[in-house]
């Protein structure tokens, strides 16, 4: 795999470690990411922590361990999991199915790739997704408990997890079919956000495209059903046309939106390395996905700033980053979502997405003949978790 992108991914990891990683409440054996840099005192005390951002931090650590396996990072992964559960009041679950799906994906990969297994946690989360399936109510699984909003950001990652964990392929296929029948824009072929009380929520976000690409790629690799690869072909083309002008994935600002472009990059990389088949449409989808990841990564790297001698990424990869300051508005939690800080680069989510992109670029930048079918073997930088 390409050493240039390995070095850049390691630099992105080191930036997160220096600016964001701290013990939870000073407790040994724990770690979480402070949600802003520079950080207000309440952030350093983890009064605010954002469950799903921490799940992506864990997933990025697993990416890094795949790239460059070290005992120190394996311990970091263990600390991150421990900190997550402790900050979540000793539980793995919360009221949001999308949050739980992101954590389930990260925990499954932590066990499979990094050797840090949490079997009971995976069983607990699996039960959440299986029992939440309510086709009689129009779903899908809902966005959160006691809610009638059924969306791609809950169903996509939950179904990827179910396909990977315990080979619950039938349910994963049902979820993929529900998305394809319910949430695909007939004009652009992009994925709509969701459906509420029978009405489409027509917003089209980059991360919705990402999770559906991930789901259909998993199913294409794990089943002999050709419809999944065909959906990948269609959606990669739609993303290239509508969500990657000049080949660079669109940004969505800070707050929760700071992760959206990184998630799309992660699953475009999965298309590149995991989509089976050697028909022209398969090759085109893989090549297009790879080119978008690499063009986005080059743009993000070129637009970075340097802070504390380490990279700081822009929320919009086609624009230069702005170095944040302690002044200005903080991110706010409103109606189940986190809005952006006044300077979005301040948000952990934005920097996690930049790191995610560097890891994705490293994954796809090597010899194109190194396609992997379901095996994610590769991994990272020093242990700077504030201990």
CSV table of C-alpha atoms in Angstrom, one decimal:
chain,number,residue,atom,x,y,z
A,1,UNK,CA,0.0,0.0,0.0
A,2,UNK,CA,1.1,3.5,-0.7
A,3,UNK,CA,3.5,5.0,1.8
A,4,UNK,CA,2.6,8.6,1.0
A,5,UNK,CA,-1.0,8.0,2.2
A,6,UNK,CA,0.1,5.9,5.1
A,7,UNK,CA,2.2,8.8,6.3
A,8,UNK,CA,-0.6,11.3,5.8
A,9,UNK,CA,-3.0,9.0,7.7
A,10,UNK,CA,-0.5,8.7,10.5
A,11,UNK,CA,-0.3,12.5,10.7
A,12,UNK,CA,-4.0,12.8,10.8
A,13,UNK,CA,-4.2,10.3,13.6
A,14,UNK,CA,-1.4,12.1,15.5
A,15,UNK,CA,-3.4,15.4,15.2
A,16,UNK,CA,-6.5,13.8,16.8
A,17,UNK,CA,-4.4,12.2,19.5
A,18,UNK,CA,-2.7,15.4,20.4
A,19,UNK,CA,-5.7,17.8,20.3
A,20,UNK,CA,-8.6,15.6,21.3
A,21,UNK,CA,-7.8,12.3,23.1
A,22,UNK,CA,-8.1,12.5,26.9
A,23,UNK,CA,-8.8,10.2,29.7
A,24,UNK,CA,-12.5,10.2,30.7
A,25,UNK,CA,-12.7,12.1,34.0
A,26,UNK,CA,-9.0,11.3,34.6
A,27,UNK,CA,-9.7,7.7,35.0
A,28,UNK,CA,-6.9,5.2,34.1
A,29,UNK,CA,-7.8,2.7,31.3
A,30,UNK,CA,-10.2,5.1,29.6
A,31,UNK,CA,-10.2,7.5,26.7
A,32,UNK,CA,-12.6,9.6,24.7
A,33,UNK,CA,-12.3,12.4,22.1
A,34,UNK,CA,-12.9,15.9,23.3
A,35,UNK,CA,-15.5,17.2,20.9
A,36,UNK,CA,-13.9,20.6,20.1
A,37,UNK,CA,-10.4,22.1,19.7
A,38,UNK,CA,-9.7,24.6,21.2
A,39,UNK,CA,-11.9,23.1,23.9
A,40,UNK,CA,-14.1,24.9,26.5
A,41,UNK,CA,-13.8,23.5,30.0
A,42,UNK,CA,-17.1,21.6,29.8
A,43,UNK,CA,-15.8,19.7,26.8
A,44,UNK,CA,-12.6,18.7,28.5
A,45,UNK,CA,-14.8,17.4,31.4
A,46,UNK,CA,-16.9,15.4,28.9
A,47,UNK,CA,-20.1,17.2,29.9
A,48,UNK,CA,-20.7,16.9,26.1
A,49,UNK,CA,-19.4,13.9,24.3
A,50,UNK,CA,-21.6,12.9,21.3
A,51,UNK,CA,-22.0,9.1,21.3
A,52,UNK,CA,-21.9,8.6,17.5
A,53,UNK,CA,-18.8,10.8,17.0
A,54,UNK,CA,-17.0,8.6,19.5
A,55,UNK,CA,-18.1,5.5,17.6
A,56,UNK,CA,-16.4,6.9,14.5
A,57,UNK,CA,-13.3,7.7,16.5
A,58,UNK,CA,-13.2,4.0,17.5
A,59,UNK,CA,-13.7,3.0,13.8
A,60,UNK,CA,-10.8,5.3,12.8
A,61,UNK,CA,-8.5,3.7,15.4
A,62,UNK,CA,-9.4,0.3,13.9
A,63,UNK,CA,-8.5,1.7,10.4
A,64,UNK,CA,-5.2,2.8,11.9
A,65,UNK,CA,-4.6,-0.6,13.5
A,66,UNK,CA,-5.2,-2.3,10.1
A,67,UNK,CA,-2.7,0.1,8.5
A,68,UNK,CA,0.1,-0.3,11.1
A,69,UNK,CA,-0.6,-2.8,13.9
A,70,UNK,CA,0.8,-1.8,17.3
A,71,UNK,CA,0.3,-3.0,20.8
A,72,UNK,CA,0.0,0.6,21.9
A,73,UNK,CA,-2.9,1.3,19.6
A,74,UNK,CA,-4.7,-1.9,20.5
A,75,UNK,CA,-4.6,-0.6,24.1
A,76,UNK,CA,-6.0,2.7,22.8
A,77,UNK,CA,-8.9,0.9,21.2
A,78,UNK,CA,-9.6,-0.9,24.5
A,79,UNK,CA,-9.5,2.4,26.4
A,80,UNK,CA,-11.8,4.0,23.8
A,81,UNK,CA,-14.4,1.2,24.2
A,82,UNK,CA,-14.1,1.4,28.0
A,83,UNK,CA,-14.5,5.2,28.0
A,84,UNK,CA,-17.5,5.0,25.7
A,85,UNK,CA,-19.4,2.5,27.9
A,86,UNK,CA,-18.6,4.3,31.1
A,87,UNK,CA,-19.6,7.7,29.7
A,88,UNK,CA,-22.8,6.1,28.5
A,89,UNK,CA,-23.7,5.2,32.1
A,90,UNK,CA,-22.5,1.6,31.8
A,91,UNK,CA,-24.6,0.8,28.8
A,92,UNK,CA,-24.0,0.1,25.1
A,93,UNK,CA,-27.4,1.3,24.0
A,94,UNK,CA,-29.2,4.6,23.7
A,95,UNK,CA,-32.4,5.8,22.2
A,96,UNK,CA,-31.0,6.3,18.6
A,97,UNK,CA,-30.7,3.4,16.3
A,98,UNK,CA,-28.3,5.2,14.0
A,99,UNK,CA,-26.0,5.9,17.0
A,100,UNK,CA,-26.1,2.3,18.0
A,101,UNK,CA,-25.5,1.1,14.5
A,102,UNK,CA,-22.3,3.1,14.2
A,103,UNK,CA,-21.0,1.7,17.5
A,104,UNK,CA,-21.9,-1.8,16.5
A,105,UNK,CA,-19.9,-1.5,13.2
A,106,UNK,CA,-16.9,-0.1,15.1
A,107,UNK,CA,-17.1,-2.8,17.8
A,108,UNK,CA,-17.4,-5.6,15.2
A,109,UNK,CA,-14.4,-4.3,13.4
A,110,UNK,CA,-12.4,-3.9,16.6
A,111,UNK,CA,-12.9,-7.6,17.3
A,112,UNK,CA,-12.3,-8.8,13.8
A,113,UNK,CA,-9.3,-6.6,12.9
A,114,UNK,CA,-7.8,-5.4,16.1
A,115,UNK,CA,-8.5,-8.4,18.3
A,116,UNK,CA,-10.5,-6.4,20.9
A,117,UNK,CA,-13.7,-8.4,21.2
A,118,UNK,CA,-16.9,-7.4,23.0
A,119,UNK,CA,-19.2,-10.3,22.3
A,120,UNK,CA,-21.9,-9.4,24.7
A,121,UNK,CA,-22.1,-5.8,23.4
A,122,UNK,CA,-22.5,-7.1,19.9
A,123,UNK,CA,-25.3,-9.5,21.0
A,124,UNK,CA,-27.0,-6.6,22.8
A,125,UNK,CA,-26.8,-4.3,19.8
A,126,UNK,CA,-27.9,-7.1,17.4
A,127,UNK,CA,-31.1,-7.6,19.4
A,128,UNK,CA,-31.8,-3.9,19.2
A,129,UNK,CA,-31.8,-3.9,15.4
A,130,UNK,CA,-33.6,-7.2,14.9
A,131,UNK,CA,-36.5,-6.2,17.1
A,132,UNK,CA,-36.8,-2.7,15.7
A,133,UNK,CA,-37.7,-3.9,12.2
A,134,UNK,CA,-41.3,-2.8,11.6
A,135,UNK,CA,-42.5,-3.2,8.0
A,136,UNK,CA,-46.1,-3.0,9.3
A,137,UNK,CA,-45.4,0.7,10.2
A,138,UNK,CA,-43.7,1.6,6.9
A,139,UNK,CA,-40.1,0.7,8.0
A,140,UNK,CA,-37.4,-0.1,8.1
A,141,UNK,CA,-36.1,0.5,11.5
A,142,UNK,CA,-36.8,3.9,13.0
A,143,UNK,CA,-34.3,6.7,13.6
A,144,UNK,CA,-34.9,6.5,17.3
A,145,UNK,CA,-37.1,4.6,19.7
A,146,UNK,CA,-40.8,5.6,19.8
A,147,UNK,CA,-40.4,7.5,16.5
A,148,UNK,CA,-42.0,7.1,13.1
A,149,UNK,CA,-39.1,8.4,11.1
A,150,UNK,CA,-37.5,5.6,9.1
A,151,UNK,CA,-34.3,6.7,7.5
A,152,UNK,CA,-31.2,5.6,5.6
A,153,UNK,CA,-28.7,6.6,8.4
A,154,UNK,CA,-30.3,4.1,10.7
A,155,UNK,CA,-31.1,1.3,8.3
A,156,UNK,CA,-27.9,1.5,6.2
A,157,UNK,CA,-25.3,1.0,9.0
A,158,UNK,CA,-27.5,-1.4,11.0
A,159,UNK,CA,-27.9,-3.6,7.9
A,160,UNK,CA,-24.2,-3.5,7.2
A,161,UNK,CA,-23.6,-4.7,10.7
A,162,UNK,CA,-26.2,-7.5,10.4
A,163,UNK,CA,-24.6,-8.7,7.2
A,164,UNK,CA,-21.2,-8.8,8.8
A,165,UNK,CA,-22.1,-10.1,12.3
A,166,UNK,CA,-23.7,-13.6,12.5
A,167,UNK,CA,-24.4,-13.6,8.7
A,168,UNK,CA,-27.9,-12.3,9.1
A,169,UNK,CA,-28.0,-11.8,5.4
A,170,UNK,CA,-31.8,-12.3,4.9
A,171,UNK,CA,-32.6,-9.4,7.2
A,172,UNK,CA,-29.8,-7.3,5.7
A,173,UNK,CA,-31.3,-8.0,2.3
A,174,UNK,CA,-34.8,-7.0,3.4
A,175,UNK,CA,-33.4,-3.7,4.7
A,176,UNK,CA,-31.5,-3.1,1.5
A,177,UNK,CA,-34.7,-3.8,-0.5
A,178,UNK,CA,-36.7,-1.5,1.7
A,179,UNK,CA,-34.2,1.3,1.0
A,180,UNK,CA,-34.2,0.6,-2.7
A,181,UNK,CA,-38.0,0.5,-3.0
A,182,UNK,CA,-38.6,3.5,-0.7
A,183,UNK,CA,-35.8,6.0,-0.7
A,184,UNK,CA,-34.2,6.1,-4.2
A,185,UNK,CA,-34.7,9.2,-6.2
A,186,UNK,CA,-36.0,8.1,-9.6
A,187,UNK,CA,-34.4,11.1,-11.3
A,188,UNK,CA,-30.9,11.2,-9.8
A,189,UNK,CA,-30.7,7.7,-8.3
A,190,UNK,CA,-29.4,9.2,-5.1
A,191,UNK,CA,-30.7,8.1,-1.7
A,192,UNK,CA,-33.3,10.3,0.0
A,193,UNK,CA,-32.9,10.8,3.8
A,194,UNK,CA,-36.0,8.9,5.0
A,195,UNK,CA,-39.7,8.6,5.2
A,196,UNK,CA,-41.9,10.0,7.9
A,197,UNK,CA,-45.7,9.3,8.2
A,198,UNK,CA,-45.6,8.1,4.7
A,199,UNK,CA,-44.0,11.3,3.3
A,200,UNK,CA,-40.5,11.4,1.8
A,201,UNK,CA,-37.9,13.5,3.6
A,202,UNK,CA,-36.2,14.4,0.3
A,203,UNK,CA,-32.9,15.7,1.6
A,204,UNK,CA,-29.9,13.9,0.0
A,205,UNK,CA,-26.9,13.7,2.2
A,206,UNK,CA,-23.5,12.3,1.3
A,207,UNK,CA,-23.5,9.8,4.2
A,208,UNK,CA,-26.8,8.3,3.1
A,209,UNK,CA,-25.1,7.4,-0.2
A,210,UNK,CA,-22.2,6.0,1.7
A,211,UNK,CA,-24.1,3.6,3.9
A,212,UNK,CA,-26.2,2.3,1.1
A,213,UNK,CA,-23.0,1.7,-1.0
A,214,UNK,CA,-21.5,-0.1,2.0
A,215,UNK,CA,-24.6,-2.3,2.4
A,216,UNK,CA,-25.0,-3.2,-1.2
A,217,UNK,CA,-21.3,-3.9,-1.6
A,218,UNK,CA,-21.4,-6.2,1.5
A,219,UNK,CA,-24.4,-8.1,0.0
A,220,UNK,CA,-22.8,-8.3,-3.5
A,221,UNK,CA,-19.8,-9.9,-1.9
A,222,UNK,CA,-21.7,-12.2,0.4
A,223,UNK,CA,-24.6,-13.4,-1.8
A,224,UNK,CA,-25.0,-14.5,-5.4
A,225,UNK,CA,-27.7,-12.0,-6.1
A,226,UNK,CA,-26.8,-9.7,-8.9
A,227,UNK,CA,-29.2,-6.9,-7.9
A,228,UNK,CA,-26.8,-5.7,-5.2
A,229,UNK,CA,-23.9,-5.1,-7.6
A,230,UNK,CA,-26.2,-3.4,-10.0
A,231,UNK,CA,-27.3,-1.0,-7.3
A,232,UNK,CA,-23.7,-0.2,-6.5
A,233,UNK,CA,-23.0,0.6,-10.1
A,234,UNK,CA,-26.0,2.9,-10.3
A,235,UNK,CA,-25.3,4.7,-7.0
A,236,UNK,CA,-21.5,5.2,-7.6
A,237,UNK,CA,-22.4,6.8,-10.9
A,238,UNK,CA,-25.0,9.0,-9.2
A,239,UNK,CA,-22.5,10.1,-6.5
A,240,UNK,CA,-19.9,11.0,-9.1
A,241,UNK,CA,-22.4,13.1,-11.1
A,242,UNK,CA,-24.2,14.8,-8.2
A,243,UNK,CA,-22.0,14.7,-5.0
A,244,UNK,CA,-18.4,15.0,-6.2
A,245,UNK,CA,-18.0,18.1,-8.4
A,246,UNK,CA,-14.5,18.0,-9.9
A,247,UNK,CA,-14.2,14.6,-8.3
A,248,UNK,CA,-14.2,16.0,-4.7
A,249,UNK,CA,-16.9,14.9,-2.3
A,250,UNK,CA,-19.1,17.8,-1.1
A,251,UNK,CA,-18.8,19.0,2.5
A,252,UNK,CA,-21.7,19.6,4.9
A,253,UNK,CA,-20.1,21.9,7.4
A,254,UNK,CA,-19.4,21.0,11.0
A,255,UNK,CA,-21.4,19.4,13.8
A,256,UNK,CA,-22.9,16.1,12.8
A,257,UNK,CA,-22.5,17.1,9.1
A,258,UNK,CA,-18.7,17.1,9.6
A,259,UNK,CA,-18.7,13.3,9.4
A,260,UNK,CA,-20.9,13.0,6.3
A,261,UNK,CA,-18.2,13.3,3.6
A,262,UNK,CA,-15.8,11.0,5.6
A,263,UNK,CA,-18.5,8.3,5.8
A,264,UNK,CA,-19.0,8.4,2.0
A,265,UNK,CA,-15.3,8.2,1.5
A,266,UNK,CA,-15.1,5.1,3.8
A,267,UNK,CA,-17.7,3.2,1.8
A,268,UNK,CA,-16.4,4.3,-1.6
A,269,UNK,CA,-13.1,2.7,-0.5
A,270,UNK,CA,-15.1,-0.4,0.4
A,271,UNK,CA,-16.5,-0.5,-3.1
A,272,UNK,CA,-13.0,-0.2,-4.5
A,273,UNK,CA,-11.6,-3.1,-2.4
A,274,UNK,CA,-14.6,-5.4,-1.9
A,275,UNK,CA,-17.0,-5.2,-4.9
A,276,UNK,CA,-16.7,-8.6,-6.6
A,277,UNK,CA,-16.9,-9.3,-10.4
A,278,UNK,CA,-14.9,-8.3,-13.4
A,279,UNK,CA,-17.6,-7.2,-15.8
A,280,UNK,CA,-17.1,-3.7,-17.3
A,281,UNK,CA,-19.7,-2.2,-14.9
A,282,UNK,CA,-17.9,-3.7,-11.9
A,283,UNK,CA,-14.5,-2.2,-13.1
A,284,UNK,CA,-16.1,1.2,-13.8
A,285,UNK,CA,-17.7,1.3,-10.3
A,286,UNK,CA,-14.4,0.4,-8.6
A,287,UNK,CA,-12.4,2.8,-10.7
A,288,UNK,CA,-14.8,5.7,-10.2
A,289,UNK,CA,-15.0,5.1,-6.4
A,290,UNK,CA,-11.2,5.0,-6.2
A,291,UNK,CA,-10.8,8.2,-8.2
A,292,UNK,CA,-13.3,10.1,-6.0
A,293,UNK,CA,-11.5,9.0,-2.8
A,294,UNK,CA,-8.1,9.9,-4.1
A,295,UNK,CA,-9.2,13.3,-5.6
A,296,UNK,CA,-10.9,14.2,-2.4
A,297,UNK,CA,-7.9,13.2,-0.3
A,298,UNK,CA,-5.5,15.2,-2.5
A,299,UNK,CA,-7.8,18.2,-2.2
A,300,UNK,CA,-8.2,17.9,1.6
A,301,UNK,CA,-4.5,17.5,2.1
A,302,UNK,CA,-3.7,20.5,-0.1
A,303,UNK,CA,-6.3,22.6,1.7
A,304,UNK,CA,-5.1,21.7,5.2
A,305,UNK,CA,-3.7,24.1,7.7
A,306,UNK,CA,-0.9,23.2,10.1
A,307,UNK,CA,-1.6,23.6,13.8
A,308,UNK,CA,0.8,22.4,16.5
A,309,UNK,CA,2.9,21.0,13.6
A,310,UNK,CA,0.1,18.7,12.6
A,311,UNK,CA,-2.7,18.8,9.9
A,312,UNK,CA,-6.0,20.5,10.5
A,313,UNK,CA,-8.6,19.6,7.8
A,314,UNK,CA,-11.3,21.8,6.2
A,315,UNK,CA,-15.0,20.9,6.6
A,316,UNK,CA,-15.1,21.5,2.8
A,317,UNK,CA,-12.3,19.6,1.1
A,318,UNK,CA,-12.3,21.8,-1.9
A,319,UNK,CA,-11.5,24.9,0.2
A,320,UNK,CA,-8.7,25.9,2.5
A,321,UNK,CA,-9.2,25.1,6.2
A,322,UNK,CA,-9.7,27.9,8.8
A,323,UNK,CA,-7.8,27.6,12.1
A,324,UNK,CA,-10.4,27.8,14.9
A,325,UNK,CA,-10.1,29.9,18.0
A,326,UNK,CA,-11.8,29.6,21.4
A,327,UNK,CA,-13.9,32.6,20.4
A,328,UNK,CA,-17.1,32.2,18.4
A,329,UNK,CA,-20.2,30.1,18.7
A,330,UNK,CA,-19.9,26.5,19.9
A,331,UNK,CA,-21.7,23.5,18.4
A,332,UNK,CA,-25.2,23.1,19.9
A,333,UNK,CA,-27.3,19.9,20.3
A,334,UNK,CA,-30.8,20.7,18.9
A,335,UNK,CA,-33.7,18.2,18.2
A,336,UNK,CA,-31.5,15.2,18.3
A,337,UNK,CA,-28.7,16.6,16.1
A,338,UNK,CA,-25.5,18.6,16.7
A,339,UNK,CA,-25.2,21.9,14.8
A,340,UNK,CA,-21.9,23.3,13.7
A,341,UNK,CA,-19.5,25.4,15.6
A,342,UNK,CA,-19.1,28.9,14.1
A,343,UNK,CA,-15.8,27.7,12.7
A,344,UNK,CA,-16.6,24.1,11.6
A,345,UNK,CA,-12.9,23.0,11.7
A,346,UNK,CA,-13.2,23.3,15.5
A,347,UNK,CA,-15.4,20.2,15.6
A,348,UNK,CA,-14.0,16.8,16.3
A,349,UNK,CA,-16.4,15.5,13.6
A,350,UNK,CA,-14.6,17.5,10.9
A,351,UNK,CA,-11.2,16.3,11.9
A,352,UNK,CA,-12.4,12.7,12.2
A,353,UNK,CA,-13.7,12.9,8.6
A,354,UNK,CA,-10.3,14.2,7.4
A,355,UNK,CA,-8.5,11.3,9.1
A,356,UNK,CA,-11.1,8.8,7.8
A,357,UNK,CA,-10.4,10.1,4.3
A,358,UNK,CA,-6.7,9.7,4.6
A,359,UNK,CA,-7.2,6.1,5.8
A,360,UNK,CA,-9.5,5.5,2.9
A,361,UNK,CA,-7.0,6.9,0.4
A,362,UNK,CA,-4.3,4.7,1.9
A,363,UNK,CA,-6.6,1.7,1.5
A,364,UNK,CA,-7.2,2.3,-2.2
A,365,UNK,CA,-3.9,3.8,-3.3
A,366,UNK,CA,-1.9,0.6,-3.5
A,367,UNK,CA,-1.7,-1.9,-6.4
A,368,UNK,CA,-5.2,-2.0,-7.9
A,369,UNK,CA,-4.8,-5.8,-8.3
A,370,UNK,CA,-4.9,-6.0,-4.5
A,371,UNK,CA,-8.7,-6.3,-4.3
A,372,UNK,CA,-9.9,-7.9,-1.2
A,373,UNK,CA,-13.2,-9.8,-0.9
A,374,UNK,CA,-14.4,-9.3,2.7
A,375,UNK,CA,-10.9,-9.2,4.3
A,376,UNK,CA,-9.8,-5.9,5.6
A,377,UNK,CA,-6.2,-6.7,6.6
A,378,UNK,CA,-3.7,-3.7,6.9
A,379,UNK,CA,-2.7,0.1,10.2
A,380,UNK,CA,-0.9,3.7,12.7
A,381,UNK,CA,0.8,6.3,14.8
A,382,UNK,CA,1.9,6.8,18.4
A,383,UNK,CA,-0.1,6.6,21.6
A,384,UNK,CA,-0.8,10.2,22.6
A,385,UNK,CA,-4.0,9.8,24.6
A,386,UNK,CA,-3.2,12.4,27.2
A,387,UNK,CA,-2.0,9.8,29.8
